[in-house]
Structures are given as C-alpha cells and as structure tokens.
PDB file of C-alpha atoms and ligand atoms in Angstrom:
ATOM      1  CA  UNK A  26       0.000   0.000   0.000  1.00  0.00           C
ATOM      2  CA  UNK A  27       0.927   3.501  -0.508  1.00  0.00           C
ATOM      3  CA  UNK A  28       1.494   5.560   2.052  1.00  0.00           C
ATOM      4  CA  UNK A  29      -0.685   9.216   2.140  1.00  0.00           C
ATOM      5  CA  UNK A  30       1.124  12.651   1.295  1.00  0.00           C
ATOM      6  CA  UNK A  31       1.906  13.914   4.984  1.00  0.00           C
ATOM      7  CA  UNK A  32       3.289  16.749   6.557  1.00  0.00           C
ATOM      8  CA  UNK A  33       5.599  15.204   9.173  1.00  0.00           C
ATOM      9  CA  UNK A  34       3.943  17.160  11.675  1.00  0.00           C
ATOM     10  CA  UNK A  35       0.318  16.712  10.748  1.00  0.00           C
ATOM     11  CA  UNK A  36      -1.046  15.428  14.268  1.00  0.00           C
ATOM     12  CA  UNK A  37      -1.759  12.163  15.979  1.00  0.00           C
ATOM     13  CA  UNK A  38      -5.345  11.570  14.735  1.00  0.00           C
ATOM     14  CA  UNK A  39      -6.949   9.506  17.705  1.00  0.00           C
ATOM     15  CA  UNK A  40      -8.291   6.497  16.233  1.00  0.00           C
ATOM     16  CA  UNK A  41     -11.265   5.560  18.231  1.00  0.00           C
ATOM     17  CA  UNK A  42     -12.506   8.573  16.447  1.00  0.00           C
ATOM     18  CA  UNK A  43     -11.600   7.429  12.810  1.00  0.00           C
ATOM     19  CA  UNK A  44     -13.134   4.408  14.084  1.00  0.00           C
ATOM     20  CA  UNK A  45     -16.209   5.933  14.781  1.00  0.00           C
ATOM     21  CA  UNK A  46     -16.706   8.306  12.196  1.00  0.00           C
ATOM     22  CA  UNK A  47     -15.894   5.005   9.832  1.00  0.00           C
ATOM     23  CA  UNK A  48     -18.685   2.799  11.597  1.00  0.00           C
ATOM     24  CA  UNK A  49     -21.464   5.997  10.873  1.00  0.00           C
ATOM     25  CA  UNK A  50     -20.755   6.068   7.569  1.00  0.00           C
ATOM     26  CA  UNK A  51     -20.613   1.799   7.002  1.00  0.00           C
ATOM     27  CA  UNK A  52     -24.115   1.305   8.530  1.00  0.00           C
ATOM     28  CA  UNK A  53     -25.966   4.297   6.719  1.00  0.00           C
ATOM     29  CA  UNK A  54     -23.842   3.418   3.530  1.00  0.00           C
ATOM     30  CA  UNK A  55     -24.812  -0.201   3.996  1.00  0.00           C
ATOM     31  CA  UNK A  56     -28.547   0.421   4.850  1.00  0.00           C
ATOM     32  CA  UNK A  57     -28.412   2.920   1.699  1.00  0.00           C
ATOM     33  CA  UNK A  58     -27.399  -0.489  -1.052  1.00  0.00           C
ATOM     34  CA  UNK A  59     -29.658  -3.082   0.862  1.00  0.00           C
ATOM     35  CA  UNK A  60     -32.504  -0.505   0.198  1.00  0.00           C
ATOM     36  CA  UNK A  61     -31.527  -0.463  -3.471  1.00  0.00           C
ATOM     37  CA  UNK A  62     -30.977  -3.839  -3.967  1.00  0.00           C
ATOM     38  CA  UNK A  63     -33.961  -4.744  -5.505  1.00  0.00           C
ATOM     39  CA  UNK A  64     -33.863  -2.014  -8.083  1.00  0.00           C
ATOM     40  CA  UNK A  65     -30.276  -2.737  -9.296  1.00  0.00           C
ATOM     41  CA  UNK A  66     -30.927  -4.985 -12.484  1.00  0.00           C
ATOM     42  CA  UNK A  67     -31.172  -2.808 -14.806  1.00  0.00           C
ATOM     43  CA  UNK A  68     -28.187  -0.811 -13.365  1.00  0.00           C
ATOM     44  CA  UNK A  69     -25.545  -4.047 -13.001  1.00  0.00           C
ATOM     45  CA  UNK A  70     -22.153  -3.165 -15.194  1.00  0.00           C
ATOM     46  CA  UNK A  71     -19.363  -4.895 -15.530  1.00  0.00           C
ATOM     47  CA  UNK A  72     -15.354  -3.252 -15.013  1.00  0.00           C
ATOM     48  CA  UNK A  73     -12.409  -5.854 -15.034  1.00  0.00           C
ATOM     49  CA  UNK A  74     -14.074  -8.453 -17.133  1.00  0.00           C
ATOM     50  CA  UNK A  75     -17.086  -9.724 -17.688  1.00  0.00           C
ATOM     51  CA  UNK A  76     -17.409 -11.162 -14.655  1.00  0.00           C
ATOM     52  CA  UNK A  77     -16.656  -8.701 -12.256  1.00  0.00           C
ATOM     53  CA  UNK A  78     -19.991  -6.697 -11.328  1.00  0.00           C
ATOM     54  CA  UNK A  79     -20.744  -3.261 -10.372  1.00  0.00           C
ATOM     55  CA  UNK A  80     -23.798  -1.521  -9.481  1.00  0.00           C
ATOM     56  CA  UNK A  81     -25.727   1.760  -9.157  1.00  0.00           C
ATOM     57  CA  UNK A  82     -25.861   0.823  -5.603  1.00  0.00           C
ATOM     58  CA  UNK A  83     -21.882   0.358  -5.303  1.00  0.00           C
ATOM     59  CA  UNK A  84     -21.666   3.977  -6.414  1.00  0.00           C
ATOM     60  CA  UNK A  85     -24.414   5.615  -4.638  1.00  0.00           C
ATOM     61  CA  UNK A  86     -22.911   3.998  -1.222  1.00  0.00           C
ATOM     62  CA  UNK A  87     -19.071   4.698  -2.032  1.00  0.00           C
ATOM     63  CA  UNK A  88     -20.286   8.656  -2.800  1.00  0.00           C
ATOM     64  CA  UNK A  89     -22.019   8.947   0.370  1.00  0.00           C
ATOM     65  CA  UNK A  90     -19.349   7.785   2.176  1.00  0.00           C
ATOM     66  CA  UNK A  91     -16.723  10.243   0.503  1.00  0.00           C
ATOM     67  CA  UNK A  92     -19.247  13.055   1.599  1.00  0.00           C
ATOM     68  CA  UNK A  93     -19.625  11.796   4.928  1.00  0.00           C
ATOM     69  CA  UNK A  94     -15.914  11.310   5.542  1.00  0.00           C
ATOM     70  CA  UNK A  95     -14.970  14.956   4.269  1.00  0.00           C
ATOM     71  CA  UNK A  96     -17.736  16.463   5.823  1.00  0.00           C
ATOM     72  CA  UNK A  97     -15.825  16.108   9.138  1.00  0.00           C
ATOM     73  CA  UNK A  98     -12.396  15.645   8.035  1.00  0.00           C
ATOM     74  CA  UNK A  99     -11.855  18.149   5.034  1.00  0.00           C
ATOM     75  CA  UNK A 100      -8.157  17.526   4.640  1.00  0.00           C
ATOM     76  CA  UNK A 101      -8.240  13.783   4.296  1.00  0.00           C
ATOM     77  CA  UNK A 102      -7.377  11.872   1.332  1.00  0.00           C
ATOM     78  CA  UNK A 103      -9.541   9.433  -0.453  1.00  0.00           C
ATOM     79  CA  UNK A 104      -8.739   5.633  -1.980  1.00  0.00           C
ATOM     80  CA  UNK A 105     -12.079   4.525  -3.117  1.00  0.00           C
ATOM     81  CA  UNK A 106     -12.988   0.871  -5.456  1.00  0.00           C
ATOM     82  CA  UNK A 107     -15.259   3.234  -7.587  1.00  0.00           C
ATOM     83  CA  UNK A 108     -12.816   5.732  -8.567  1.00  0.00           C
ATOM     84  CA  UNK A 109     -13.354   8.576  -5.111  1.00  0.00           C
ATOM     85  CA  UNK A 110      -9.596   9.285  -4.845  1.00  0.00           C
ATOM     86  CA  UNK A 111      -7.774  12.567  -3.597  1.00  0.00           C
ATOM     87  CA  UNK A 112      -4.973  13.403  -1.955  1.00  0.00           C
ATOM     88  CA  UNK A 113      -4.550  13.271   1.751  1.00  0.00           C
ATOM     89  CA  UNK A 114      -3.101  16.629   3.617  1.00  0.00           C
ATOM     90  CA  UNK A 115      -3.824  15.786   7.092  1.00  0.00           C
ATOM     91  CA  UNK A 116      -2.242  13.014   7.403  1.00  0.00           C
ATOM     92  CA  UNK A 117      -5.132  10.342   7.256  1.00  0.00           C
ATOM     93  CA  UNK A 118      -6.359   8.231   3.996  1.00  0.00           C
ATOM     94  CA  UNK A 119      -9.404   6.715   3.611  1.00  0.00           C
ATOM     95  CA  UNK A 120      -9.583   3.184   1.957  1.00  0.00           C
ATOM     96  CA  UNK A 121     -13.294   2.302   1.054  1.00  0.00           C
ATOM     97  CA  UNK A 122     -14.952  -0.534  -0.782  1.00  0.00           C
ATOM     98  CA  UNK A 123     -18.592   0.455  -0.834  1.00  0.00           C
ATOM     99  CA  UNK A 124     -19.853  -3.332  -1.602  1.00  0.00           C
ATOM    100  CA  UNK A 125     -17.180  -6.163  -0.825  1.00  0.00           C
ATOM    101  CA  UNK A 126     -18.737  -9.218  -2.610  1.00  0.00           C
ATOM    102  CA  UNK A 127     -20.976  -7.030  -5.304  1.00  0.00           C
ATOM    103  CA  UNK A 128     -21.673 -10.499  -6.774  1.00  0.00           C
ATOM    104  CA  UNK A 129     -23.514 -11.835  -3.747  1.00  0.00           C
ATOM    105  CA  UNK A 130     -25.047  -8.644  -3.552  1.00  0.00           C
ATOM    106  CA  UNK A 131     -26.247  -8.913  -7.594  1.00  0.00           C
ATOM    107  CA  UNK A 132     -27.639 -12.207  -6.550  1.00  0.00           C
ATOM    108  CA  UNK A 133     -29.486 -11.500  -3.256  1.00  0.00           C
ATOM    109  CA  UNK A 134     -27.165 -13.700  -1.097  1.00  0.00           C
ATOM    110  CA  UNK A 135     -26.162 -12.368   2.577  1.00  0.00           C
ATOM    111  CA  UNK A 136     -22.503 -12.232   2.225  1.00  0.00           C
ATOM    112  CA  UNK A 137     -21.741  -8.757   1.038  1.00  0.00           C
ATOM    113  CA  UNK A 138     -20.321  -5.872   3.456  1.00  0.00           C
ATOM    114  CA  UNK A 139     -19.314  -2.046   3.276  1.00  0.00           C
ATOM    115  CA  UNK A 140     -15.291  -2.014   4.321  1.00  0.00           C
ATOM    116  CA  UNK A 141     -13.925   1.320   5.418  1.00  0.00           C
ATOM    117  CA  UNK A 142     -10.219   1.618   6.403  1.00  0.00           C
ATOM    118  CA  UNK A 143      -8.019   4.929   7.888  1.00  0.00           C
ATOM    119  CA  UNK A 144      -4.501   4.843   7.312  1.00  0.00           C
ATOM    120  CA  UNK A 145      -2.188   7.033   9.276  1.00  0.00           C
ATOM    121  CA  UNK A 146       1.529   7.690   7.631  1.00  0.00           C
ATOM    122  CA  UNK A 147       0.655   4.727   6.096  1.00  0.00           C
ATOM    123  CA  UNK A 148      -0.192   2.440   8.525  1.00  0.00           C
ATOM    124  CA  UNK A 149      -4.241   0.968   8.768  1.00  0.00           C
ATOM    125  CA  UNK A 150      -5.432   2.527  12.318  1.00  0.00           C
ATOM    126  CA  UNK A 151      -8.788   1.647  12.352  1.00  0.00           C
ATOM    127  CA  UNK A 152     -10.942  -0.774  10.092  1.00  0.00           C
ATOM    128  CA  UNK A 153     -14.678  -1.432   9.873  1.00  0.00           C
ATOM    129  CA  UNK A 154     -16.724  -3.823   8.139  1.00  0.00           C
ATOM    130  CA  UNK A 155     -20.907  -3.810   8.272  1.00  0.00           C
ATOM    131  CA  UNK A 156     -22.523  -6.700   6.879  1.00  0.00           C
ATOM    132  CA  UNK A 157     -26.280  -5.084   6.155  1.00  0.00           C
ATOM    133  CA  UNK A 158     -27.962  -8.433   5.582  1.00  0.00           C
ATOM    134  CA  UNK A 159     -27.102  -9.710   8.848  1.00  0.00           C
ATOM    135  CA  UNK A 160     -26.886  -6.217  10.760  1.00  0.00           C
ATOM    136  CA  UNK A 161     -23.296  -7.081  12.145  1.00  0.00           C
ATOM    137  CA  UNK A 162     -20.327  -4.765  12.766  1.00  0.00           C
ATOM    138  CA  UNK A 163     -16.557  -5.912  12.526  1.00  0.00           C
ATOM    139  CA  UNK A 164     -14.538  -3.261  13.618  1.00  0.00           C
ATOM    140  CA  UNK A 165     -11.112  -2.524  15.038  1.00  0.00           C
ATOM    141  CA  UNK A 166      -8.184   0.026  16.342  1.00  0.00           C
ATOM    142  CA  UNK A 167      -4.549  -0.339  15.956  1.00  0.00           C
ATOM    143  CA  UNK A 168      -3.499  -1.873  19.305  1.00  0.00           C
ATOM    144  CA  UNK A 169      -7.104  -1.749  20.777  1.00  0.00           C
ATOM    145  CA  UNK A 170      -8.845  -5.634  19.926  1.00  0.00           C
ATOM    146  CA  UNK A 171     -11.474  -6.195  17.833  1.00  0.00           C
ATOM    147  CA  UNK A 172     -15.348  -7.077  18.679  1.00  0.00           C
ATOM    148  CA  UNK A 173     -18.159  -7.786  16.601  1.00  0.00           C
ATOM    149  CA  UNK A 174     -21.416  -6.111  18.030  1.00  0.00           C
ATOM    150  CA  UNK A 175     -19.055  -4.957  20.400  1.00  0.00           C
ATOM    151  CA  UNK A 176     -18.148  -8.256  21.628  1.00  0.00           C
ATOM    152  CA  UNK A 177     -14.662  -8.864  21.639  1.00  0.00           C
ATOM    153  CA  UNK A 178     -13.166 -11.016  19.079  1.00  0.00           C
ATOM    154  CA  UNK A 179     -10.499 -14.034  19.043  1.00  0.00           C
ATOM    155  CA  UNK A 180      -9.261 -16.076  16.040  1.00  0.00           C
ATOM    156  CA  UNK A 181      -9.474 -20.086  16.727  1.00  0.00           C
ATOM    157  CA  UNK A 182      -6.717 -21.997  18.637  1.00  0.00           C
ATOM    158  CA  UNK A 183      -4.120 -23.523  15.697  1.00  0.00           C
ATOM    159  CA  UNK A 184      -4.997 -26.812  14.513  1.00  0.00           C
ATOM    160  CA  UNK A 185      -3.031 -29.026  12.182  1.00  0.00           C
ATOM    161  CA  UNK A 186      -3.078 -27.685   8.952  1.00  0.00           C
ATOM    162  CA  UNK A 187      -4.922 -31.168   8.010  1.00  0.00           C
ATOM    163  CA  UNK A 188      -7.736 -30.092  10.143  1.00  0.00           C
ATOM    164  CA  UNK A 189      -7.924 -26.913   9.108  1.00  0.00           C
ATOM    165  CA  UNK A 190     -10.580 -25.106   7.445  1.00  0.00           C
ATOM    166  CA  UNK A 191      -9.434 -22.413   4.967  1.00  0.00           C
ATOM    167  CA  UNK A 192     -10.968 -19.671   3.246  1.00  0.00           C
ATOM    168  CA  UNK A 193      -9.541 -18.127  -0.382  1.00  0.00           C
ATOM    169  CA  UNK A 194     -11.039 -16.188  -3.462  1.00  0.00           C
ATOM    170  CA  UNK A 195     -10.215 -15.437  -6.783  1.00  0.00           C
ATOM    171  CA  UNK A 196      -9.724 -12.851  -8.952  1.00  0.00           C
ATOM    172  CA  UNK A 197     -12.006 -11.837 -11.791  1.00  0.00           C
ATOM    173  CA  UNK A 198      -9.984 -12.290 -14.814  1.00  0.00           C
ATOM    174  CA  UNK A 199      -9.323 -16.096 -16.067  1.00  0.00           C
ATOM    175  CA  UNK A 200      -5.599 -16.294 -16.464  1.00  0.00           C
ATOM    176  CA  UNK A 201      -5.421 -15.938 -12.852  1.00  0.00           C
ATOM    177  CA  UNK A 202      -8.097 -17.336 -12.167  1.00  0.00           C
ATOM    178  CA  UNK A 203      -6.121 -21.078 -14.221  1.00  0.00           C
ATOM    179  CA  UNK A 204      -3.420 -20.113 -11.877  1.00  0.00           C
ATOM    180  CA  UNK A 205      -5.714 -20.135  -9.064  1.00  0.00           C
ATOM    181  CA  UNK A 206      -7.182 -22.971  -9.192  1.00  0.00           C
ATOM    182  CA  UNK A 207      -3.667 -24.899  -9.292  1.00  0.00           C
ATOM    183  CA  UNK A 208      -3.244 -23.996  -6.484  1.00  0.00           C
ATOM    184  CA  UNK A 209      -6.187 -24.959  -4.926  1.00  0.00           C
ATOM    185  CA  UNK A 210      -5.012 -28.281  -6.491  1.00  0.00           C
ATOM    186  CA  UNK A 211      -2.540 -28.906  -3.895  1.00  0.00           C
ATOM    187  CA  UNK A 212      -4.086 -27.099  -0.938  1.00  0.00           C
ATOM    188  CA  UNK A 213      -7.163 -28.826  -1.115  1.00  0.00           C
ATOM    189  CA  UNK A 214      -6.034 -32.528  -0.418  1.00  0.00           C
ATOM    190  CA  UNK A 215      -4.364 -31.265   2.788  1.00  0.00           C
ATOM    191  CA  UNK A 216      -6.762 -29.574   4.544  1.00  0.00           C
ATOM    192  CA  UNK A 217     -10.088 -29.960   5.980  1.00  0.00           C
ATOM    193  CA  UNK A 218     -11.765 -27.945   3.236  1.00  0.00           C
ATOM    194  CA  UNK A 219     -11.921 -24.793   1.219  1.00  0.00           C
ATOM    195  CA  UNK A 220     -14.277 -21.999   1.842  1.00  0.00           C
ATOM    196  CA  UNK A 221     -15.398 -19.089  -0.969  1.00  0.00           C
ATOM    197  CA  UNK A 222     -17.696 -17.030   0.631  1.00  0.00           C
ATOM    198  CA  UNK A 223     -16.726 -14.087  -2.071  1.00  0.00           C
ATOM    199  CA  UNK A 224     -15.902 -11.242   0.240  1.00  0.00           C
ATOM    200  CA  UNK A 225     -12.735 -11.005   0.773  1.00  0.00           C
ATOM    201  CA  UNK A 226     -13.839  -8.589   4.185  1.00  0.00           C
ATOM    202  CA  UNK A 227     -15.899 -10.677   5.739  1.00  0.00           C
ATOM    203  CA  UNK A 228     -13.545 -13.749   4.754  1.00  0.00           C
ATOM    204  CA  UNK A 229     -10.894 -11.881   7.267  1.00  0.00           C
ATOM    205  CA  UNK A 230     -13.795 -11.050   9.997  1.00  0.00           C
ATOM    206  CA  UNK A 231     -15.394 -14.367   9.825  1.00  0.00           C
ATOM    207  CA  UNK A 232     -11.475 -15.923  10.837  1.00  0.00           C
ATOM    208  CA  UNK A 233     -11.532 -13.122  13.483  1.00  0.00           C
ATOM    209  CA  UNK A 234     -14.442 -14.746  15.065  1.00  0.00           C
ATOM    210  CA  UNK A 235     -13.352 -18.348  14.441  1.00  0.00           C
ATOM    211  CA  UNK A 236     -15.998 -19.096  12.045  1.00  0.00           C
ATOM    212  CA  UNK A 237     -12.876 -20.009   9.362  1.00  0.00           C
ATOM    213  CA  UNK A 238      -9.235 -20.724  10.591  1.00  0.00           C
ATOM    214  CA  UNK A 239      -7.840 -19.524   7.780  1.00  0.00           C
ATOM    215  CA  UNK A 240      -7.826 -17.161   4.905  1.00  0.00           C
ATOM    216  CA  UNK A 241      -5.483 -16.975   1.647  1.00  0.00           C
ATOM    217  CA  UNK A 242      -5.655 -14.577  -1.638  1.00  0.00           C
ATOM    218  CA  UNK A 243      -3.848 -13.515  -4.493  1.00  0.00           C
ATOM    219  CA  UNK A 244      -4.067 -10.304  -6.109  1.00  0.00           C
ATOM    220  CA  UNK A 245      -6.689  -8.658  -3.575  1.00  0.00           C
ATOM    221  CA  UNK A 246      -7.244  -4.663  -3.771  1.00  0.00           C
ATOM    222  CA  UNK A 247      -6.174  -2.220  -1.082  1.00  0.00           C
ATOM    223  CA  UNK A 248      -9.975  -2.040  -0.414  1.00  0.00           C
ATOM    224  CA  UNK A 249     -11.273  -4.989  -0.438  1.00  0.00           C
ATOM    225  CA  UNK A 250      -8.149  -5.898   2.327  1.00  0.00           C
ATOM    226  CA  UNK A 251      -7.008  -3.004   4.234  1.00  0.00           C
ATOM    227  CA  UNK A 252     -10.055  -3.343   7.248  1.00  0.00           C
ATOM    228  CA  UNK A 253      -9.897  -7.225   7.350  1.00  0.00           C
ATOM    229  CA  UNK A 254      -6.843  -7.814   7.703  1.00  0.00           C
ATOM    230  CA  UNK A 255      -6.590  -5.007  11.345  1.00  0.00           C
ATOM    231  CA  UNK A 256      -9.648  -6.985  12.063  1.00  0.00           C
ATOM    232  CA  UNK A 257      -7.761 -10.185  12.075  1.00  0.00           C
ATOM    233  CA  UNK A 258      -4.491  -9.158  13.082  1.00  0.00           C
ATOM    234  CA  UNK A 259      -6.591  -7.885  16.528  1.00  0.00           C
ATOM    235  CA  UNK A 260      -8.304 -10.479  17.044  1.00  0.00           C
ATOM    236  CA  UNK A 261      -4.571 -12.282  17.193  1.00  0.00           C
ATOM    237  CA  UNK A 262      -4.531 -14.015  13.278  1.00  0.00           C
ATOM    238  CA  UNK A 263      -1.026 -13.515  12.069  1.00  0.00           C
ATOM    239  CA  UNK A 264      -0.969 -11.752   8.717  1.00  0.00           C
ATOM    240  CA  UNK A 265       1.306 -11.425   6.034  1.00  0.00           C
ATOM    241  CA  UNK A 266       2.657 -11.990   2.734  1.00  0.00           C
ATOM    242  CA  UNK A 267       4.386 -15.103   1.744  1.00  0.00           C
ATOM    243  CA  UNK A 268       8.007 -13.646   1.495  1.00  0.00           C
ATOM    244  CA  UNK A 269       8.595 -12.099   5.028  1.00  0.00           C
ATOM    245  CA  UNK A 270       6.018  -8.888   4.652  1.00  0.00           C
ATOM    246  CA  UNK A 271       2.482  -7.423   5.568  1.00  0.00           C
ATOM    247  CA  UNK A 272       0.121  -8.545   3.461  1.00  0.00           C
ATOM    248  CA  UNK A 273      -0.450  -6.843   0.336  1.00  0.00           C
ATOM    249  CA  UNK A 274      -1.972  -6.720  -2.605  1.00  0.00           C
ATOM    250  CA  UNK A 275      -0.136  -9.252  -4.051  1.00  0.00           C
ATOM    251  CA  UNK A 276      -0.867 -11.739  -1.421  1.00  0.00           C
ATOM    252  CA  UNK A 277      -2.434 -11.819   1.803  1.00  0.00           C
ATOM    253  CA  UNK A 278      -2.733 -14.831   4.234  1.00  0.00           C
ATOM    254  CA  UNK A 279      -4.073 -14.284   7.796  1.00  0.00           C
ATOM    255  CA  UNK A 280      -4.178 -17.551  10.260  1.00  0.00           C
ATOM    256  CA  UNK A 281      -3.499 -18.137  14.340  1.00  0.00           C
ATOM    257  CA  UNK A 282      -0.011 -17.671  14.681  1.00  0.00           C
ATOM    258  CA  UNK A 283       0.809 -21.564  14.959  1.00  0.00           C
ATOM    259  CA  UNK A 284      -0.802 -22.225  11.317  1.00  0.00           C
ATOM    260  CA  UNK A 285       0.997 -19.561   9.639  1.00  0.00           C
ATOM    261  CA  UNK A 286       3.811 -20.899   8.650  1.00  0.00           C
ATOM    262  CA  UNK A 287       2.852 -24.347   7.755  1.00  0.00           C
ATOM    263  CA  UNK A 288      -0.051 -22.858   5.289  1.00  0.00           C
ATOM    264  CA  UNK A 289       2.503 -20.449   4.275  1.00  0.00           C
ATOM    265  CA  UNK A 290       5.164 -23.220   3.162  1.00  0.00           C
ATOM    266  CA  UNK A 291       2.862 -25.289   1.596  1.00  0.00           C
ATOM    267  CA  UNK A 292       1.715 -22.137  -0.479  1.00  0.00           C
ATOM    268  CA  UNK A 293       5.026 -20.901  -1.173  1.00  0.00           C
ATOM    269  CA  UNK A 294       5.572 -24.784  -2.446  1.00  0.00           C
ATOM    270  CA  UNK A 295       3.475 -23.831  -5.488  1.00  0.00           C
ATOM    271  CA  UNK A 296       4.061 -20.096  -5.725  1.00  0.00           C
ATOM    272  CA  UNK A 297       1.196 -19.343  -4.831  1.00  0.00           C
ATOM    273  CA  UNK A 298       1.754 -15.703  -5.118  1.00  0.00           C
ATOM    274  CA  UNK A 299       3.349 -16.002  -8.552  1.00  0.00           C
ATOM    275  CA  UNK A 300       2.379 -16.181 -11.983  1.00  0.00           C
ATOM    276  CA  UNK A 301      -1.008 -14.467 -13.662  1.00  0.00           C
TER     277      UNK A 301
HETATM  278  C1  IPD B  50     -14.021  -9.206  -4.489  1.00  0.00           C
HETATM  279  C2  IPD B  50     -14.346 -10.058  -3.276  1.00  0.00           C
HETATM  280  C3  IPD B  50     -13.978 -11.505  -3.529  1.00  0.00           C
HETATM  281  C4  IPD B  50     -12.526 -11.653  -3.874  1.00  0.00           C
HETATM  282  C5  IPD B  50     -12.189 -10.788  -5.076  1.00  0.00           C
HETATM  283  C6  IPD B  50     -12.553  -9.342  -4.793  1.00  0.00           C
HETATM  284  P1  IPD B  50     -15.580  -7.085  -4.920  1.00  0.00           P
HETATM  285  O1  IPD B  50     -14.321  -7.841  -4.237  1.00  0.00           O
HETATM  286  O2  IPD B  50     -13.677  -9.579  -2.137  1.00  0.00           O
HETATM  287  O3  IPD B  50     -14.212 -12.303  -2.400  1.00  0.00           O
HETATM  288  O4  IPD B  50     -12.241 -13.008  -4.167  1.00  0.00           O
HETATM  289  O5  IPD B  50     -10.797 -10.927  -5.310  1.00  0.00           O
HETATM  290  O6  IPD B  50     -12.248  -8.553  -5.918  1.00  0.00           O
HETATM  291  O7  IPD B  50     -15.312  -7.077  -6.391  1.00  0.00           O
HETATM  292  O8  IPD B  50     -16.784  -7.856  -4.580  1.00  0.00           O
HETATM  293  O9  IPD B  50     -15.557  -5.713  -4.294  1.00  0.00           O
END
C-alpha cells in the first residue's frame, strides 16, 4: 500500500474517532445499497471483465461515504474501489470498498459488506466492516482488539493444517483465475476444506471470530483488504505476505499464529503468489 502525502507534523489523529466516524458512515452506507438492492438490475455493469460486477448501488454507497468522511475531516485523502480518490493533507487516507462481494449482492445472497479503512503515515489505524444483511459490525483500532457487536473477538486456537478449514477467493480475470485454481489443487487434499464465501472482508472477519481458521488470496485490492486484515491481526490471526512482509496486494494470508507458517510453506511450495 501507498502511504498518504503527509506533513511530518500533521497530528496524531486519535483512532477511536476514525473508528467511529468510519462505523457511521458503514451502517448508513450499507442500509443505503440493501434498500436499493432490488432495483439494481437494470443498473448491473461490468469493469475488469465480464465477470466482475458493479452496481448503481456500489456507487451511490461509495459517494455517500466520501461526503460523509470529508464532511468532518476536510483535509483527508480518499482511496475509493469506484474511482473517489484525492490526496490526503492531514495526514489520514481513507480506503473504502462500498460493496465487498458485489456479486452476492447482484444475486441477493447475505454475504456482502461495506469495508472502510483509515490509514495514518501509512499504517491501517482503524478498520470497519458492516454486513447489512445480517446487521453485524466488525470493527477494530490499531493496538485496541477487535469485537463484533461490540463483543470482543479471538481467532481459533491452531490446529493441524490437516484439520484446518481455509478460506480463499479469486480474482475476476481467467488467467489468474487457471493459476488459481492450481493452487487450490494442492491445498485442497491437505486440509479440511476450502471456503469461498466471495468477500474477501468478511472472509478476514469471519477468521476473526473463528468461524474459518484460515484465509489466503492472491491479487486482492487495497480495499477490499485493508479493514480485514486489522480486524484479524486484533483479534490475534497472524498476517502477512508469503516472502517475510504485511500482506499486500499481491498476497495476503491471515491464520493463528501456529498455522501460519505451515499454510505459508505449503503455499510458497506452489508459488502461490506467482504467476497471472
Ligand atoms: C471481491 C471479493 C472476492 C474476492 C475478489 C474481490 P468485490 O471484491 O472480495 O471475495 O475473491 O478478489 O475482488 O469485487 O466484490 O468488491
């Protein structure tokens, strides 16, 4: 991820506050595409290929939340998945995916969530994901935990990798999506079974509350990643690249500390993070 265009003496936002602002503007963004769900037909584009979806309701939210967001904080910057960007002065970026997992949103299923993200000198501070089908709020602060509902949140014990149950996702273009499934190839056979739930969000805030042990992808946007993965780094998931780094958008896997590695070894056994 980039880091925002900072003064070095812009001050110390406090992030409870970014946290707070994030979770207003989540719930009334996420309220605002359930209500338009059933008009979006006849709105439904596609961008990347022709199987990656957006919608009138993907803009409508990710606008509302730019206007939100400035309307208290004037000077920060913007990274949004529909095109809001702007430069940050104050210090603070904004990283928003208005609908993470548009396709289950296109075809009426649950799993579909509004992911906001402030960054600080480059560095996420505070993360929230709001699942509006379900009415549930992930959210987190650098440092401070994570809760769901406001119920604090911890990722499972390790188990054997064999026993473990692992979430991934794929990209929308089918070169990597060949590559991909190759992968999948040899992970599948050694674990306890694969997960695609098709948000790559709630796929982080799902392992946060132990409902997955595990979560792998390739080729992820800062948006759809950047709130997840505090989410499940707070709730104590270990999160990283596959080469020694925080995860990124080339790669990101997130597992209890005690299944990192052995995921990550058998994923760097196929580069996993190579290729298309
Ligand atoms: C997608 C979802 C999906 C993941 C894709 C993402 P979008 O985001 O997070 O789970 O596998 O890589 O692009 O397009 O629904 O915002």
């Amino acid at each position: 991820m980039t880091t925002a265009k900072h003064s070095p003496n812009v001050a110390l936002p406090n992030y409870c506050t970014l946290r707070d602002l994030a979770v207003a503007m989540a719930v009334r963004a996420g309220e605002l595409a359930a209500s338009m769900r059933d008009s979006i037909e006849a709105s439904t584009t596609t961008k990347s290929s022709s199987v990656d979806l957006v919608t009138a309701a993907d803009k409508a939210a990710e606008a509302l939340i730019i206007e939100g967001l400035l309307a208290s904080r004037p000077s920060d910057g913007i990274l949004g998945e529909e095109g809001g960007e702007r430069p940050s002065q104050s210090g603070v970026r904004w990283i928003i995916d208005p609908i993470d997992g548009t396709t289950n949103f296109v075809y009426d299923a649950p799993d579909y969530g509004v992911s906001i993200a402030a960054e600080f000198k480059g560095e996420i501070v505070a993360g929230v994901v709001y699942q509006p089908a379900t009415r549930t709020l992930f959210e987190a602060v650098l440092d401070g935990g994570a809760r769901r509902n406001g119920v604090d949140l911890a990722v499972n014990p390790a188990n054997e990798l064999a026993t473990s149950l692992i979430a991934t996702g794929f990209g929308y273009l089918a070169d990597r999506r060949k590559d991909q499934a190759q992968v999948l190839l040899a992970v599948l056979p050694r674990v306890r079974d694969i997960r695609r739930l098709g948000s790559a969000a709630l796929d982080l805030c799902f392992l946060a509350e132990g409902r997955i042990d595990a979560y792998y992808e390739r080729g992820l946007n800062a948006w759809d990643l950047s709130a997840g993965v505090l989410i499940a780094a707070e709730a104590g998931a270990t999160v990283g690249n596959l080469r020694g780094g925080k995860p990124d958008t080339g790669f990101v896997l997130a597992a209890p500390p005690d299944l990192f590695n052995p995921l990550r070894d058998l994923l760097v056994s196929v580069d996993a993070d190579l290729g298309s």
